[in-house]
Amino acid sequence: MAEKEGGIVKKGHEEGLKMAISILEEFELPLGLLPLAEVIEVGFVRSTGYMWILQKKKVEHNFKMIGKLVSYNTEITVFVEKHRIKKVRGLKAKELMLWPPVSEITLDNPSTGKVHFKSLAGIQKTFPDKAFAAEQYG
């Protein structure tokens, strides 16, 4: 794939997860946005911000603080920039009975403590960034 050209790749759960978290940190995004399980590979192309994550199985995670169920596919691709993740593929959030795909995640800059989610269906939701802190796992 042309998008992956020049990318740094980490294989295996521990190395892949470490890299994904360090990218979230670098771009000032909540560290709990990616509750991954059994990571196969994480890659990142610094020049374009393209990041991909492969995991063995689909993960459904309930963000308890906001009562939101989110589905992470076996392949997730995004473009990362400061305070923003765009062109998201492989991520859906349950909204009533539907699972609209999430297309963009943004943080206010300067921070207001809010994270904004946009779906391809035109749905926009705002949540406290604390709901996506790494400590919310488990």
Short mmCIF file of C-alpha atoms in Angstrom, two decimals:
data_model
loop_
_atom_site.label_atom_id
_atom_site.label_comp_id
_atom_site.label_asym_id
_atom_site.label_seq_id
_atom_site.Cartn_x
_atom_site.Cartn_y
_atom_site.Cartn_z
CA MET A 1 0.00 0.00 0.00
CA ALA A 2 1.33 3.40 -0.96
CA GLU A 3 -0.01 4.95 2.27
CA LYS A 4 2.28 2.73 4.36
CA GLU A 5 5.45 3.68 2.47
CA GLY A 6 8.17 5.00 4.76
CA GLY A 7 6.24 3.93 7.85
CA ILE A 8 7.66 2.73 11.17
CA VAL A 9 6.13 -0.64 12.05
CA LYS A 10 5.97 -2.39 15.43
CA LYS A 11 4.88 -6.03 15.63
CA GLY A 12 3.22 -7.73 18.58
CA HIS A 13 0.85 -6.52 21.28
CA GLU A 14 3.29 -4.91 23.70
CA GLU A 15 5.41 -3.05 21.14
CA GLY A 16 2.40 -2.05 19.03
CA LEU A 17 0.43 -0.74 22.01
CA LYS A 18 3.45 1.22 23.25
CA MET A 19 3.82 2.87 19.86
CA ALA A 20 0.07 3.67 19.55
CA ILE A 21 0.09 5.29 23.02
CA SER A 22 3.25 7.29 22.30
CA ILE A 23 1.61 8.66 19.11
CA LEU A 24 -1.52 9.68 21.06
CA GLU A 25 0.74 11.37 23.64
CA GLU A 26 2.77 13.20 21.02
CA PHE A 27 -0.32 14.60 19.32
CA GLU A 28 -1.94 15.52 22.66
CA LEU A 29 -4.86 13.10 22.35
CA PRO A 30 -6.51 11.12 25.21
CA LEU A 31 -4.46 7.98 25.90
CA GLY A 32 -7.57 5.88 26.46
CA LEU A 33 -8.98 6.32 22.95
CA LEU A 34 -7.61 2.97 21.78
CA PRO A 35 -8.46 0.09 24.13
CA LEU A 36 -6.78 -2.54 21.95
CA ALA A 37 -6.47 -6.28 22.48
CA GLU A 38 -4.07 -8.74 20.87
CA VAL A 39 -2.36 -6.23 18.60
CA ILE A 40 -0.62 -7.79 15.60
CA GLU A 41 0.91 -4.63 14.14
CA VAL A 42 0.91 -0.85 14.49
CA GLY A 43 2.40 1.39 11.83
CA PHE A 44 2.88 5.13 11.48
CA VAL A 45 4.03 7.33 8.59
CA ARG A 46 5.25 10.55 10.17
CA SER A 47 5.23 12.61 6.94
CA THR A 48 1.47 12.07 6.36
CA GLY A 49 0.20 11.20 9.85
CA TYR A 50 -1.18 7.91 8.52
CA MET A 51 -1.48 5.26 11.25
CA TRP A 52 -2.78 1.71 11.02
CA ILE A 53 -3.53 -0.88 13.67
CA LEU A 54 -4.13 -4.57 13.10
CA GLN A 55 -5.51 -6.70 15.92
CA LYS A 56 -6.50 -10.38 16.06
CA LYS A 57 -10.15 -9.78 16.84
CA LYS A 58 -12.73 -7.03 16.95
CA VAL A 59 -12.92 -5.29 20.36
CA GLU A 60 -16.03 -3.78 21.90
CA HIS A 61 -15.23 -1.42 24.75
CA ASN A 62 -17.70 0.27 27.07
CA PHE A 63 -16.55 3.70 28.20
CA LYS A 64 -18.27 3.48 31.58
CA MET A 65 -18.08 7.17 32.52
CA ILE A 66 -20.22 8.15 29.52
CA GLY A 67 -22.06 4.84 28.99
CA LYS A 68 -20.86 4.57 25.41
CA LEU A 69 -20.14 1.26 23.65
CA VAL A 70 -17.48 1.52 20.94
CA SER A 71 -16.47 -1.14 18.43
CA TYR A 72 -12.87 -1.39 17.16
CA ASN A 73 -12.48 -3.50 14.02
CA THR A 74 -9.55 -5.86 13.33
CA GLU A 75 -8.09 -3.14 11.09
CA ILE A 76 -8.21 0.53 12.09
CA THR A 77 -6.72 3.30 9.96
CA VAL A 78 -6.55 7.02 10.79
CA PHE A 79 -4.69 10.21 9.99
CA VAL A 80 -3.30 11.83 13.13
CA GLU A 81 -2.51 15.49 13.69
CA LYS A 82 -2.25 17.63 16.79
CA HIS A 83 -5.53 17.46 18.78
CA ARG A 84 -7.25 15.61 15.91
CA ILE A 85 -7.77 12.20 14.34
CA LYS A 86 -9.44 12.25 10.92
CA LYS A 87 -10.43 9.89 8.10
CA VAL A 88 -11.08 7.21 10.71
CA ARG A 89 -11.84 3.70 9.41
CA GLY A 90 -12.74 0.67 11.53
CA LEU A 91 -14.31 2.48 14.49
CA LYS A 92 -18.03 2.63 15.36
CA ALA A 93 -19.93 4.00 18.35
CA LYS A 94 -23.34 2.65 19.33
CA GLU A 95 -26.02 5.31 19.02
CA LEU A 96 -29.45 4.00 20.07
CA MET A 97 -29.82 0.90 17.87
CA LEU A 98 -27.35 2.00 15.18
CA TRP A 99 -23.58 1.69 14.84
CA PRO A 100 -22.57 4.75 12.78
CA PRO A 101 -18.89 4.81 11.79
CA VAL A 102 -16.81 7.45 13.56
CA SER A 103 -15.05 9.65 10.98
CA GLU A 104 -13.30 12.27 13.09
CA ILE A 105 -12.22 12.90 16.70
CA THR A 106 -11.14 16.41 17.78
CA LEU A 107 -10.04 18.09 20.97
CA ASP A 108 -10.49 21.78 21.67
CA ASN A 109 -7.29 23.79 21.57
CA PRO A 110 -6.75 25.37 24.02
CA SER A 111 -8.28 22.53 25.99
CA THR A 112 -11.77 22.85 27.40
CA GLY A 113 -11.72 19.24 28.61
CA LYS A 114 -13.99 18.17 25.75
CA VAL A 115 -13.60 15.62 22.95
CA HIS A 116 -15.80 15.90 19.84
CA PHE A 117 -16.78 12.89 17.74
CA LYS A 118 -18.22 13.14 14.23
CA SER A 119 -19.77 10.28 12.31
CA LEU A 120 -20.22 9.85 8.59
CA ALA A 121 -23.96 9.94 9.28
CA GLY A 122 -23.61 13.57 10.40
CA ILE A 123 -24.03 12.78 14.10
CA GLN A 124 -21.83 14.90 16.39
CA LYS A 125 -21.28 14.16 20.07
CA THR A 126 -19.15 15.85 22.71
CA PHE A 127 -17.84 14.09 25.82
CA PRO A 128 -15.48 14.97 28.68
CA ASP A 129 -11.89 13.99 27.83
CA LYS A 130 -11.62 12.28 31.26
CA ALA A 131 -13.87 9.53 29.88
CA PHE A 132 -10.99 8.54 27.58
CA ALA A 133 -8.16 8.64 30.11
CA ALA A 134 -6.01 5.50 30.18
CA GLU A 135 -7.15 4.82 33.79
CA GLN A 136 -10.67 4.14 32.51
CA TYR A 137 -9.60 0.67 31.29
CA GLY A 138 -10.25 -2.49 33.17
#
